[in-house]
Short mmCIF file of C-alpha atoms in Angstrom, two decimals:
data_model
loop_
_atom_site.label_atom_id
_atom_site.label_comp_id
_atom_site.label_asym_id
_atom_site.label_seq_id
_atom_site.Cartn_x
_atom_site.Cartn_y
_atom_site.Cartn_z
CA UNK H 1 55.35 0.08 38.72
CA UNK H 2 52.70 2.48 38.03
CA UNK H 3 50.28 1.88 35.30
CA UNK H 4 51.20 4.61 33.32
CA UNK H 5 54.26 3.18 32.76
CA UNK H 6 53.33 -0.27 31.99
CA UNK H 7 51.56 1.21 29.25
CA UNK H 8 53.83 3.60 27.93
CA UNK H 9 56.87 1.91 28.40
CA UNK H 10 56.25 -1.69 27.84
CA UNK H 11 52.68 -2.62 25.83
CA UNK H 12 53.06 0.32 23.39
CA UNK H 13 56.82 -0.35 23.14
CA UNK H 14 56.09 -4.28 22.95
CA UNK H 15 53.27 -3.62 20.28
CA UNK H 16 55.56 -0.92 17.97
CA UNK H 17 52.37 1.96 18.74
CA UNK H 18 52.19 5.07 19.42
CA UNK H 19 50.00 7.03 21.68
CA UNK H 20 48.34 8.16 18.86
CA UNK H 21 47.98 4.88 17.22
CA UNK H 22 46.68 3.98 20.35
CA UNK H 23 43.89 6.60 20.22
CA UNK H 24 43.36 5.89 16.97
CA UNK H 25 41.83 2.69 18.22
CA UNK H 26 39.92 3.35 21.16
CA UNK H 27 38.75 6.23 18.91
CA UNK H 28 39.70 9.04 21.43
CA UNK H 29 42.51 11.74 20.70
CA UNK H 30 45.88 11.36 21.85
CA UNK H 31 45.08 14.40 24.02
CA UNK H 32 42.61 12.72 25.82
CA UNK H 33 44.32 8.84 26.33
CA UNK H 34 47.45 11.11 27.44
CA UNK H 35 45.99 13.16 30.24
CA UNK H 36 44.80 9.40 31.35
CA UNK H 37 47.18 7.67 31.36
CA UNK H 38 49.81 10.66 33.08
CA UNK H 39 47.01 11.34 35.97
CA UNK H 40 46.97 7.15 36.31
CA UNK H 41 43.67 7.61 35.59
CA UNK H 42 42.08 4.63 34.01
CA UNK H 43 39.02 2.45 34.92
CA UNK H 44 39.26 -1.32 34.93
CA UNK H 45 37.14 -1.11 31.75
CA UNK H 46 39.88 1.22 30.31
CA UNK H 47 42.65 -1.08 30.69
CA UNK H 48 40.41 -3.72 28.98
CA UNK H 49 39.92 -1.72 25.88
CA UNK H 50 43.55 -0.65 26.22
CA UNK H 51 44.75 -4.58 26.03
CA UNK H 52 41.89 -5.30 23.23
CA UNK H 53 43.63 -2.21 21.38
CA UNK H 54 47.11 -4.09 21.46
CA UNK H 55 46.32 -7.38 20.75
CA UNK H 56 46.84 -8.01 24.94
CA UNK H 57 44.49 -9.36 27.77
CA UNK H 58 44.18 -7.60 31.16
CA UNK H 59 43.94 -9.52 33.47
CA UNK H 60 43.60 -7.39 37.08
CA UNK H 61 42.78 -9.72 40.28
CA UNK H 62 43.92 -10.37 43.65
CA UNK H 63 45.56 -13.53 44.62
CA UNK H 64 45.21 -14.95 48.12
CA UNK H 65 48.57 -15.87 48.93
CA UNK H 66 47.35 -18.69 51.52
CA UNK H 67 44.94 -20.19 48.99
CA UNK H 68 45.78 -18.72 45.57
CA UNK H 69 42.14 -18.34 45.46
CA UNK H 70 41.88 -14.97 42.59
CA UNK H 71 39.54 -12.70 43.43
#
């Protein structure tokens, strides 16, 4: 599932927001969070502030299947 989606489609919808409420709080325009989000164009620091903006944690790591070690 691409990012985009998660975001649109399930935090947003899970937190009752808008894109523009979401803008709102990382104090960007809807414009500019949109064209972001639809070119799946988001930093790992992005997605923080994103999760931080819904009341969420990101948490984005690898897990080593034969040692479950996260990376």
């Amino acid at each position: 599932m691409r990012m985009a989606t998660k975001i649109k489609k399930m935090i947003l919808a899970a937190r009752d927001m808008t894109i523009g409420d979401l803008a709102e709080k990382l104090e960007t325009t809807p414009q500019n969070i949109t064209a972001k989000i639809n070119r799946d164009n988001l930093s790992e620091n992005d997605l923080h502030q994103i999760a931080e903006a819904c009341n969420a944690t990101y948490e984005g790591f690898f897990t080593l299947n034969d040692s479950n070690k996260q990376i």
